[in-house]
Amino acid sequence: MRVSMSSFRELRMIGQEILREQRIADADVDAWYLLAYVFGISRTEFLLREKECVPEEGKLRYLELIQKRAEHVPLQYITGSQEFMGMDFIVSSDVLIPRQDTELLVEEVLAVCKGKKVLDMCTGSGCIIISLAKLSKLIKATGADISDGALSIAKKNSIKLEAKVEFIKSDLFEQITERFDVIVSNPPYIPTKDIETLMPEVRKHEPTNALDGSEDGLLFYRRIAAEAASYLTKGGYLFLEIGFNQGNEVREILQKEGFTHIDIKKDLSGKDRIVSARSFH
């Protein structure tokens, strides 16, 4: 690897070359983002300073992070942040990286949650419940997760984004003691056998316990559907993010547990993504 470069432009080119050699998707984009992250410069500043000599300490730091990305560590885990619903969330390997698809889930809940009590089950980074708390007037916002690491990140995000959210350590509803008007969840839903087929950024670095939905990927939908009605107010809403091919199966699970008004929403690519239902138990 050539390290004798002296300018911002040359350093960026070396970063691109290293990432391309390791077949990193969006190598050029990631090389730029890491440059901006290390040196705190905008694209305009880069264009004005691209021939400037790079400080040695910054050069070494940049190459260190480029090497991490070359090993398929997700960019978001390297920078420690991911944008979601227009807000900057802290992320680490303890939580899934928030995805654009999940913004659709938040938007669906926003349509009905004003003035209500909302529970986010399997909260992870807290991106769902914090976004809801920030973008709507909730009576109460609660996030639950079994992972201490995830809850730590979620609490940091609530402090950073000044969102009033209560977080509870719970194996699904185990420690939940009250009823909510809305329960929302993006649970693990990938079939165990499919984990090994995922891109290395996901397979090797994102938390398996937040991905693995058991043999058929439906374990958590069965558990949530079986228990949720006991924690919903009469007529309360349940919103679930699902895998692209799980819509009909999740619908059947909810119907079996007595849920009504079941609706499936598609994502921007036209694939089933959100299931909503109501409980009148």
PDB file of C-alpha atoms in Angstrom:
ATOM      1  CA  MET A   1       0.000   0.000   0.000  1.00  0.00           C
ATOM      2  CA  ARG A   2       1.356   3.387  -1.004  1.00  0.00           C
ATOM      3  CA  VAL A   3       1.454   5.805   1.969  1.00  0.00           C
ATOM      4  CA  SER A   4       3.742   8.513   0.645  1.00  0.00           C
ATOM      5  CA  MET A   5       0.842  10.749  -0.469  1.00  0.00           C
ATOM      6  CA  SER A   6       0.850  14.294   0.829  1.00  0.00           C
ATOM      7  CA  SER A   7      -2.410  15.933  -0.288  1.00  0.00           C
ATOM      8  CA  PHE A   8      -6.080  15.490   0.563  1.00  0.00           C
ATOM      9  CA  ARG A   9      -6.780  14.481  -3.033  1.00  0.00           C
ATOM     10  CA  GLU A  10      -4.071  11.818  -3.056  1.00  0.00           C
ATOM     11  CA  LEU A  11      -5.193  10.471   0.302  1.00  0.00           C
ATOM     12  CA  ARG A  12      -8.759  10.114  -0.908  1.00  0.00           C
ATOM     13  CA  MET A  13      -7.588   8.295  -4.036  1.00  0.00           C
ATOM     14  CA  ILE A  14      -5.587   5.839  -1.953  1.00  0.00           C
ATOM     15  CA  GLY A  15      -8.621   5.225   0.227  1.00  0.00           C
ATOM     16  CA  GLN A  16     -10.727   4.516  -2.859  1.00  0.00           C
ATOM     17  CA  GLU A  17      -8.104   2.147  -4.230  1.00  0.00           C
ATOM     18  CA  ILE A  18      -7.898   0.126  -1.002  1.00  0.00           C
ATOM     19  CA  LEU A  19     -11.673  -0.232  -0.749  1.00  0.00           C
ATOM     20  CA  ARG A  20     -12.082  -1.149  -4.411  1.00  0.00           C
ATOM     21  CA  GLU A  21      -9.464  -3.874  -4.060  1.00  0.00           C
ATOM     22  CA  GLN A  22     -11.554  -5.401  -1.266  1.00  0.00           C
ATOM     23  CA  ARG A  23     -14.731  -5.077  -3.360  1.00  0.00           C
ATOM     24  CA  ILE A  24     -16.428  -2.730  -0.929  1.00  0.00           C
ATOM     25  CA  ALA A  25     -19.771  -1.525  -2.255  1.00  0.00           C
ATOM     26  CA  ASP A  26     -19.759   2.254  -2.801  1.00  0.00           C
ATOM     27  CA  ALA A  27     -15.992   2.341  -2.262  1.00  0.00           C
ATOM     28  CA  ASP A  28     -15.630   5.874  -3.620  1.00  0.00           C
ATOM     29  CA  VAL A  29     -18.469   7.214  -1.483  1.00  0.00           C
ATOM     30  CA  ASP A  30     -17.178   5.560   1.685  1.00  0.00           C
ATOM     31  CA  ALA A  31     -13.637   6.792   1.050  1.00  0.00           C
ATOM     32  CA  TRP A  32     -15.042  10.308   0.872  1.00  0.00           C
ATOM     33  CA  TYR A  33     -17.211   9.965   3.991  1.00  0.00           C
ATOM     34  CA  LEU A  34     -14.272   8.734   6.027  1.00  0.00           C
ATOM     35  CA  LEU A  35     -12.142  11.622   4.804  1.00  0.00           C
ATOM     36  CA  ALA A  36     -14.855  14.080   5.789  1.00  0.00           C
ATOM     37  CA  TYR A  37     -15.239  12.326   9.146  1.00  0.00           C
ATOM     38  CA  VAL A  38     -11.525  12.335  10.032  1.00  0.00           C
ATOM     39  CA  PHE A  39     -10.775  15.884   8.904  1.00  0.00           C
ATOM     40  CA  GLY A  40     -14.169  17.499   9.471  1.00  0.00           C
ATOM     41  CA  ILE A  41     -14.318  19.017   6.006  1.00  0.00           C
ATOM     42  CA  SER A  42     -17.201  19.595   3.607  1.00  0.00           C
ATOM     43  CA  ARG A  43     -17.070  18.885  -0.125  1.00  0.00           C
ATOM     44  CA  THR A  44     -16.569  22.571  -0.806  1.00  0.00           C
ATOM     45  CA  GLU A  45     -13.658  22.734   1.630  1.00  0.00           C
ATOM     46  CA  PHE A  46     -12.176  19.625   0.063  1.00  0.00           C
ATOM     47  CA  LEU A  47     -12.250  21.205  -3.395  1.00  0.00           C
ATOM     48  CA  LEU A  48     -10.545  24.300  -2.046  1.00  0.00           C
ATOM     49  CA  ARG A  49      -7.935  22.348  -0.095  1.00  0.00           C
ATOM     50  CA  GLU A  50      -7.443  19.162  -2.124  1.00  0.00           C
ATOM     51  CA  LYS A  51      -3.798  19.996  -2.919  1.00  0.00           C
ATOM     52  CA  GLU A  52      -2.933  20.917   0.666  1.00  0.00           C
ATOM     53  CA  CYS A  53      -0.546  18.743   2.646  1.00  0.00           C
ATOM     54  CA  VAL A  54      -2.334  16.387   4.997  1.00  0.00           C
ATOM     55  CA  PRO A  55      -1.288  16.368   8.687  1.00  0.00           C
ATOM     56  CA  GLU A  56       0.563  13.112   9.432  1.00  0.00           C
ATOM     57  CA  GLU A  57      -1.644  12.202  12.395  1.00  0.00           C
ATOM     58  CA  GLY A  58      -4.785  12.658  10.318  1.00  0.00           C
ATOM     59  CA  LYS A  59      -3.321  10.618   7.466  1.00  0.00           C
ATOM     60  CA  LEU A  60      -2.584   7.664   9.745  1.00  0.00           C
ATOM     61  CA  ARG A  61      -6.027   7.890  11.340  1.00  0.00           C
ATOM     62  CA  TYR A  62      -7.714   7.928   7.941  1.00  0.00           C
ATOM     63  CA  LEU A  63      -5.789   4.890   6.714  1.00  0.00           C
ATOM     64  CA  GLU A  64      -6.625   3.063   9.945  1.00  0.00           C
ATOM     65  CA  LEU A  65     -10.350   3.632   9.367  1.00  0.00           C
ATOM     66  CA  ILE A  66     -10.074   2.771   5.677  1.00  0.00           C
ATOM     67  CA  GLN A  67      -8.549  -0.549   6.705  1.00  0.00           C
ATOM     68  CA  LYS A  68     -11.484  -1.225   9.022  1.00  0.00           C
ATOM     69  CA  ARG A  69     -13.905  -0.520   6.192  1.00  0.00           C
ATOM     70  CA  ALA A  70     -11.829  -2.774   3.924  1.00  0.00           C
ATOM     71  CA  GLU A  71     -12.510  -5.542   6.438  1.00  0.00           C
ATOM     72  CA  HIS A  72     -16.249  -4.960   5.846  1.00  0.00           C
ATOM     73  CA  VAL A  73     -16.886  -3.179   9.116  1.00  0.00           C
ATOM     74  CA  PRO A  74     -19.967  -1.043   8.322  1.00  0.00           C
ATOM     75  CA  LEU A  75     -19.261   2.638   7.764  1.00  0.00           C
ATOM     76  CA  GLN A  76     -21.833   3.533  10.424  1.00  0.00           C
ATOM     77  CA  TYR A  77     -20.024   1.523  13.087  1.00  0.00           C
ATOM     78  CA  ILE A  78     -16.782   3.261  12.192  1.00  0.00           C
ATOM     79  CA  THR A  79     -18.240   6.764  12.417  1.00  0.00           C
ATOM     80  CA  GLY A  80     -20.628   5.811  15.215  1.00  0.00           C
ATOM     81  CA  SER A  81     -23.660   7.422  13.641  1.00  0.00           C
ATOM     82  CA  GLN A  82     -26.540   6.951  11.215  1.00  0.00           C
ATOM     83  CA  GLU A  83     -29.139   9.423  10.008  1.00  0.00           C
ATOM     84  CA  PHE A  84     -32.763   8.364  10.512  1.00  0.00           C
ATOM     85  CA  MET A  85     -35.922  10.443  10.140  1.00  0.00           C
ATOM     86  CA  GLY A  86     -33.748  13.547   9.774  1.00  0.00           C
ATOM     87  CA  MET A  87     -31.937  12.914  13.064  1.00  0.00           C
ATOM     88  CA  ASP A  88     -28.425  11.689  13.808  1.00  0.00           C
ATOM     89  CA  PHE A  89     -28.451   8.502  15.908  1.00  0.00           C
ATOM     90  CA  ILE A  90     -25.536   6.955  17.775  1.00  0.00           C
ATOM     91  CA  VAL A  91     -24.911   3.373  16.661  1.00  0.00           C
ATOM     92  CA  SER A  92     -22.528   0.611  17.693  1.00  0.00           C
ATOM     93  CA  SER A  93     -22.182  -3.114  17.087  1.00  0.00           C
ATOM     94  CA  ASP A  94     -24.706  -3.598  19.927  1.00  0.00           C
ATOM     95  CA  VAL A  95     -27.539  -2.419  17.672  1.00  0.00           C
ATOM     96  CA  LEU A  96     -28.765  -2.820  14.131  1.00  0.00           C
ATOM     97  CA  ILE A  97     -28.017   0.104  11.866  1.00  0.00           C
ATOM     98  CA  PRO A  98     -31.312   1.975  11.265  1.00  0.00           C
ATOM     99  CA  ARG A  99     -32.586   1.416   7.723  1.00  0.00           C
ATOM    100  CA  GLN A 100     -34.604   3.620   5.416  1.00  0.00           C
ATOM    101  CA  ASP A 101     -37.310   0.935   5.234  1.00  0.00           C
ATOM    102  CA  THR A 102     -37.959   1.424   8.937  1.00  0.00           C
ATOM    103  CA  GLU A 103     -38.780   5.091   8.338  1.00  0.00           C
ATOM    104  CA  LEU A 104     -41.947   3.804   6.650  1.00  0.00           C
ATOM    105  CA  LEU A 105     -42.845   2.042   9.902  1.00  0.00           C
ATOM    106  CA  VAL A 106     -42.404   5.295  11.830  1.00  0.00           C
ATOM    107  CA  GLU A 107     -44.512   7.209   9.304  1.00  0.00           C
ATOM    108  CA  GLU A 108     -47.337   4.672   9.600  1.00  0.00           C
ATOM    109  CA  VAL A 109     -47.337   4.969  13.399  1.00  0.00           C
ATOM    110  CA  LEU A 110     -47.184   8.771  13.263  1.00  0.00           C
ATOM    111  CA  ALA A 111     -50.566   8.765  11.538  1.00  0.00           C
ATOM    112  CA  VAL A 112     -52.295   7.396  14.667  1.00  0.00           C
ATOM    113  CA  CYS A 113     -50.087   7.985  17.727  1.00  0.00           C
ATOM    114  CA  LYS A 114     -50.678  11.638  18.679  1.00  0.00           C
ATOM    115  CA  GLY A 115     -51.777  11.912  22.289  1.00  0.00           C
ATOM    116  CA  LYS A 116     -51.261   8.198  22.908  1.00  0.00           C
ATOM    117  CA  LYS A 117     -49.064   5.843  24.915  1.00  0.00           C
ATOM    118  CA  VAL A 118     -46.618   3.990  22.660  1.00  0.00           C
ATOM    119  CA  LEU A 119     -44.419   0.947  23.316  1.00  0.00           C
ATOM    120  CA  ASP A 120     -41.530   0.079  21.010  1.00  0.00           C
ATOM    121  CA  MET A 121     -40.692  -3.602  21.425  1.00  0.00           C
ATOM    122  CA  CYS A 122     -37.132  -4.711  20.451  1.00  0.00           C
ATOM    123  CA  THR A 123     -36.135  -1.039  20.494  1.00  0.00           C
ATOM    124  CA  GLY A 124     -32.436  -1.489  19.601  1.00  0.00           C
ATOM    125  CA  SER A 125     -30.906   1.948  19.040  1.00  0.00           C
ATOM    126  CA  GLY A 126     -34.202   3.538  20.034  1.00  0.00           C
ATOM    127  CA  CYS A 127     -34.559   5.098  16.592  1.00  0.00           C
ATOM    128  CA  ILE A 128     -38.271   4.232  16.289  1.00  0.00           C
ATOM    129  CA  ILE A 129     -39.567   5.363  19.670  1.00  0.00           C
ATOM    130  CA  ILE A 130     -37.282   8.391  19.849  1.00  0.00           C
ATOM    131  CA  SER A 131     -38.412   9.521  16.391  1.00  0.00           C
ATOM    132  CA  LEU A 132     -42.042   9.099  17.433  1.00  0.00           C
ATOM    133  CA  ALA A 133     -41.442  11.029  20.658  1.00  0.00           C
ATOM    134  CA  LYS A 134     -39.745  13.842  18.771  1.00  0.00           C
ATOM    135  CA  LEU A 135     -42.198  14.052  15.870  1.00  0.00           C
ATOM    136  CA  SER A 136     -45.507  13.565  17.685  1.00  0.00           C
ATOM    137  CA  LYS A 137     -47.003  14.550  21.019  1.00  0.00           C
ATOM    138  CA  LEU A 138     -47.106  11.278  22.911  1.00  0.00           C
ATOM    139  CA  ILE A 139     -48.554  10.882  26.395  1.00  0.00           C
ATOM    140  CA  LYS A 140     -45.869   8.312  27.109  1.00  0.00           C
ATOM    141  CA  ALA A 141     -43.021   6.751  25.105  1.00  0.00           C
ATOM    142  CA  THR A 142     -41.485   3.438  26.183  1.00  0.00           C
ATOM    143  CA  GLY A 143     -38.817   1.264  24.579  1.00  0.00           C
ATOM    144  CA  ALA A 144     -38.070  -2.334  25.583  1.00  0.00           C
ATOM    145  CA  ASP A 145     -35.170  -4.631  24.712  1.00  0.00           C
ATOM    146  CA  ILE A 146     -33.459  -7.671  26.197  1.00  0.00           C
ATOM    147  CA  SER A 147     -29.952  -6.380  25.353  1.00  0.00           C
ATOM    148  CA  ASP A 148     -28.078  -4.252  27.905  1.00  0.00           C
ATOM    149  CA  GLY A 149     -25.818  -2.973  25.125  1.00  0.00           C
ATOM    150  CA  ALA A 150     -28.749  -1.899  22.987  1.00  0.00           C
ATOM    151  CA  LEU A 151     -30.467  -0.178  25.912  1.00  0.00           C
ATOM    152  CA  SER A 152     -27.272   1.727  26.681  1.00  0.00           C
ATOM    153  CA  ILE A 153     -27.159   3.066  23.116  1.00  0.00           C
ATOM    154  CA  ALA A 154     -30.893   3.845  23.148  1.00  0.00           C
ATOM    155  CA  LYS A 155     -30.538   5.849  26.367  1.00  0.00           C
ATOM    156  CA  LYS A 156     -27.603   7.788  24.925  1.00  0.00           C
ATOM    157  CA  ASN A 157     -29.702   8.607  21.868  1.00  0.00           C
ATOM    158  CA  SER A 158     -32.620   9.810  23.962  1.00  0.00           C
ATOM    159  CA  ILE A 159     -30.302  12.125  25.890  1.00  0.00           C
ATOM    160  CA  LYS A 160     -28.555  13.363  22.768  1.00  0.00           C
ATOM    161  CA  LEU A 161     -31.809  14.031  20.928  1.00  0.00           C
ATOM    162  CA  GLU A 162     -33.624  15.325  24.038  1.00  0.00           C
ATOM    163  CA  ALA A 163     -36.460  12.808  23.774  1.00  0.00           C
ATOM    164  CA  LYS A 164     -38.442  11.799  26.851  1.00  0.00           C
ATOM    165  CA  VAL A 165     -38.462   7.997  26.610  1.00  0.00           C
ATOM    166  CA  GLU A 166     -38.499   5.318  29.313  1.00  0.00           C
ATOM    167  CA  PHE A 167     -36.409   2.250  28.511  1.00  0.00           C
ATOM    168  CA  ILE A 168     -37.041  -1.153  30.099  1.00  0.00           C
ATOM    169  CA  LYS A 169     -34.947  -4.313  29.990  1.00  0.00           C
ATOM    170  CA  SER A 170     -37.409  -7.035  29.074  1.00  0.00           C
ATOM    171  CA  ASP A 171     -37.633 -10.305  27.177  1.00  0.00           C
ATOM    172  CA  LEU A 172     -40.526  -9.066  25.030  1.00  0.00           C
ATOM    173  CA  PHE A 173     -43.436  -8.404  27.449  1.00  0.00           C
ATOM    174  CA  GLU A 174     -41.887 -10.081  30.482  1.00  0.00           C
ATOM    175  CA  GLN A 175     -41.301  -6.821  32.389  1.00  0.00           C
ATOM    176  CA  ILE A 176     -44.118  -4.758  30.850  1.00  0.00           C
ATOM    177  CA  THR A 177     -46.763  -3.921  33.446  1.00  0.00           C
ATOM    178  CA  GLU A 178     -49.186  -1.537  31.719  1.00  0.00           C
ATOM    179  CA  ARG A 179     -51.287  -1.169  28.608  1.00  0.00           C
ATOM    180  CA  PHE A 180     -50.481   0.980  25.587  1.00  0.00           C
ATOM    181  CA  ASP A 181     -52.523   2.494  22.777  1.00  0.00           C
ATOM    182  CA  VAL A 182     -49.891   1.531  20.225  1.00  0.00           C
ATOM    183  CA  ILE A 183     -47.270  -1.211  20.164  1.00  0.00           C
ATOM    184  CA  VAL A 184     -44.665  -1.050  17.404  1.00  0.00           C
ATOM    185  CA  SER A 185     -41.852  -3.493  16.688  1.00  0.00           C
ATOM    186  CA  ASN A 186     -39.114  -4.247  14.187  1.00  0.00           C
ATOM    187  CA  PRO A 187     -38.205  -7.679  15.600  1.00  0.00           C
ATOM    188  CA  PRO A 188     -35.622 -10.195  14.367  1.00  0.00           C
ATOM    189  CA  TYR A 189     -37.163 -11.793  11.267  1.00  0.00           C
ATOM    190  CA  ILE A 190     -34.440 -13.404   9.168  1.00  0.00           C
ATOM    191  CA  PRO A 191     -34.618 -17.233   9.026  1.00  0.00           C
ATOM    192  CA  THR A 192     -31.574 -18.762  10.735  1.00  0.00           C
ATOM    193  CA  LYS A 193     -30.398 -20.530   7.575  1.00  0.00           C
ATOM    194  CA  ASP A 194     -30.413 -17.217   5.673  1.00  0.00           C
ATOM    195  CA  ILE A 195     -28.037 -15.423   8.057  1.00  0.00           C
ATOM    196  CA  GLU A 196     -25.003 -16.902   6.275  1.00  0.00           C
ATOM    197  CA  THR A 197     -26.214 -15.539   2.928  1.00  0.00           C
ATOM    198  CA  LEU A 198     -26.204 -11.919   4.105  1.00  0.00           C
ATOM    199  CA  MET A 199     -23.506  -9.483   3.033  1.00  0.00           C
ATOM    200  CA  PRO A 200     -20.458  -9.612   5.350  1.00  0.00           C
ATOM    201  CA  GLU A 201     -21.180  -6.155   6.769  1.00  0.00           C
ATOM    202  CA  VAL A 202     -24.393  -7.576   8.222  1.00  0.00           C
ATOM    203  CA  ARG A 203     -23.416 -11.202   8.794  1.00  0.00           C
ATOM    204  CA  LYS A 204     -20.118 -10.528  10.563  1.00  0.00           C
ATOM    205  CA  HIS A 205     -20.759  -7.245  12.337  1.00  0.00           C
ATOM    206  CA  GLU A 206     -24.415  -6.569  13.141  1.00  0.00           C
ATOM    207  CA  PRO A 207     -25.792  -8.309  16.266  1.00  0.00           C
ATOM    208  CA  THR A 208     -27.090 -11.775  15.373  1.00  0.00           C
ATOM    209  CA  ASN A 209     -29.684 -11.698  18.153  1.00  0.00           C
ATOM    210  CA  ALA A 210     -31.297  -8.725  16.426  1.00  0.00           C
ATOM    211  CA  LEU A 211     -31.392 -10.533  13.068  1.00  0.00           C
ATOM    212  CA  ASP A 212     -32.196 -14.185  13.767  1.00  0.00           C
ATOM    213  CA  GLY A 213     -35.922 -14.881  13.721  1.00  0.00           C
ATOM    214  CA  SER A 214     -35.482 -18.637  14.268  1.00  0.00           C
ATOM    215  CA  GLU A 215     -35.909 -21.432  11.735  1.00  0.00           C
ATOM    216  CA  ASP A 216     -38.674 -19.797   9.691  1.00  0.00           C
ATOM    217  CA  GLY A 217     -38.083 -16.191  10.746  1.00  0.00           C
ATOM    218  CA  LEU A 218     -41.505 -15.935  12.388  1.00  0.00           C
ATOM    219  CA  LEU A 219     -40.801 -16.765  16.043  1.00  0.00           C
ATOM    220  CA  PHE A 220     -41.052 -13.183  17.308  1.00  0.00           C
ATOM    221  CA  TYR A 221     -44.230 -12.459  15.358  1.00  0.00           C
ATOM    222  CA  ARG A 222     -45.852 -15.481  17.003  1.00  0.00           C
ATOM    223  CA  ARG A 223     -44.701 -14.410  20.467  1.00  0.00           C
ATOM    224  CA  ILE A 224     -45.692 -10.769  20.000  1.00  0.00           C
ATOM    225  CA  ALA A 225     -49.080 -11.645  18.480  1.00  0.00           C
ATOM    226  CA  ALA A 226     -49.829 -14.098  21.304  1.00  0.00           C
ATOM    227  CA  GLU A 227     -49.109 -11.553  24.047  1.00  0.00           C
ATOM    228  CA  ALA A 228     -49.673  -8.076  22.607  1.00  0.00           C
ATOM    229  CA  ALA A 229     -53.447  -7.937  23.111  1.00  0.00           C
ATOM    230  CA  SER A 230     -52.920  -8.164  26.874  1.00  0.00           C
ATOM    231  CA  TYR A 231     -50.833  -4.998  26.740  1.00  0.00           C
ATOM    232  CA  LEU A 232     -53.003  -2.998  24.340  1.00  0.00           C
ATOM    233  CA  THR A 233     -55.955  -0.810  25.211  1.00  0.00           C
ATOM    234  CA  LYS A 234     -59.239  -1.801  23.546  1.00  0.00           C
ATOM    235  CA  GLY A 235     -58.965  -0.886  19.867  1.00  0.00           C
ATOM    236  CA  GLY A 236     -55.206  -0.472  20.227  1.00  0.00           C
ATOM    237  CA  TYR A 237     -52.836  -0.658  17.266  1.00  0.00           C
ATOM    238  CA  LEU A 238     -50.028  -3.101  16.541  1.00  0.00           C
ATOM    239  CA  PHE A 239     -47.448  -2.194  13.891  1.00  0.00           C
ATOM    240  CA  LEU A 240     -44.771  -4.637  12.715  1.00  0.00           C
ATOM    241  CA  GLU A 241     -41.939  -4.412  10.219  1.00  0.00           C
ATOM    242  CA  ILE A 242     -41.623  -7.680   8.268  1.00  0.00           C
ATOM    243  CA  GLY A 243     -39.440  -9.395   5.706  1.00  0.00           C
ATOM    244  CA  PHE A 244     -40.461  -8.895   2.082  1.00  0.00           C
ATOM    245  CA  ASN A 245     -42.008 -12.381   1.797  1.00  0.00           C
ATOM    246  CA  GLN A 246     -43.652 -12.654   5.216  1.00  0.00           C
ATOM    247  CA  GLY A 247     -46.827 -10.621   4.733  1.00  0.00           C
ATOM    248  CA  ASN A 248     -49.331 -13.437   4.322  1.00  0.00           C
ATOM    249  CA  GLU A 249     -47.816 -15.545   7.085  1.00  0.00           C
ATOM    250  CA  VAL A 250     -47.805 -12.669   9.583  1.00  0.00           C
ATOM    251  CA  ARG A 251     -51.381 -11.829   8.596  1.00  0.00           C
ATOM    252  CA  GLU A 252     -52.411 -15.409   9.400  1.00  0.00           C
ATOM    253  CA  ILE A 253     -50.589 -15.302  12.736  1.00  0.00           C
ATOM    254  CA  LEU A 254     -52.418 -12.103  13.719  1.00  0.00           C
ATOM    255  CA  GLN A 255     -55.781 -13.410  12.566  1.00  0.00           C
ATOM    256  CA  LYS A 256     -55.289 -16.549  14.654  1.00  0.00           C
ATOM    257  CA  GLU A 257     -54.716 -14.382  17.736  1.00  0.00           C
ATOM    258  CA  GLY A 258     -57.885 -12.373  17.135  1.00  0.00           C
ATOM    259  CA  PHE A 259     -56.469  -9.199  15.610  1.00  0.00           C
ATOM    260  CA  THR A 260     -58.627  -7.330  13.092  1.00  0.00           C
ATOM    261  CA  HIS A 261     -58.218  -4.501  10.556  1.00  0.00           C
ATOM    262  CA  ILE A 262     -55.036  -6.191   9.324  1.00  0.00           C
ATOM    263  CA  ASP A 263     -53.300  -4.211   6.598  1.00  0.00           C
ATOM    264  CA  ILE A 264     -50.036  -4.736   4.709  1.00  0.00           C
ATOM    265  CA  LYS A 265     -48.066  -1.759   3.355  1.00  0.00           C
ATOM    266  CA  LYS A 266     -45.383  -1.998   0.689  1.00  0.00           C
ATOM    267  CA  ASP A 267     -42.026  -0.228   0.724  1.00  0.00           C
ATOM    268  CA  LEU A 268     -40.647   1.994  -2.018  1.00  0.00           C
ATOM    269  CA  SER A 269     -39.506  -1.062  -3.984  1.00  0.00           C
ATOM    270  CA  GLY A 270     -43.022  -2.502  -3.944  1.00  0.00           C
ATOM    271  CA  LYS A 271     -42.299  -5.253  -1.407  1.00  0.00           C
ATOM    272  CA  ASP A 272     -44.404  -6.031   1.664  1.00  0.00           C
ATOM    273  CA  ARG A 273     -42.814  -4.208   4.599  1.00  0.00           C
ATOM    274  CA  ILE A 274     -45.296  -3.108   7.294  1.00  0.00           C
ATOM    275  CA  VAL A 275     -48.203  -4.989   8.846  1.00  0.00           C
ATOM    276  CA  SER A 276     -50.703  -3.118  11.008  1.00  0.00           C
ATOM    277  CA  ALA A 277     -53.593  -4.528  13.022  1.00  0.00           C
ATOM    278  CA  ARG A 278     -55.952  -3.674  15.867  1.00  0.00           C
ATOM    279  CA  SER A 279     -57.067  -5.480  18.969  1.00  0.00           C
ATOM    280  CA  PHE A 280     -60.552  -5.159  20.437  1.00  0.00           C
ATOM    281  CA  HIS A 281     -60.042  -7.786  23.163  1.00  0.00           C
TER     282      HIS A 281
END
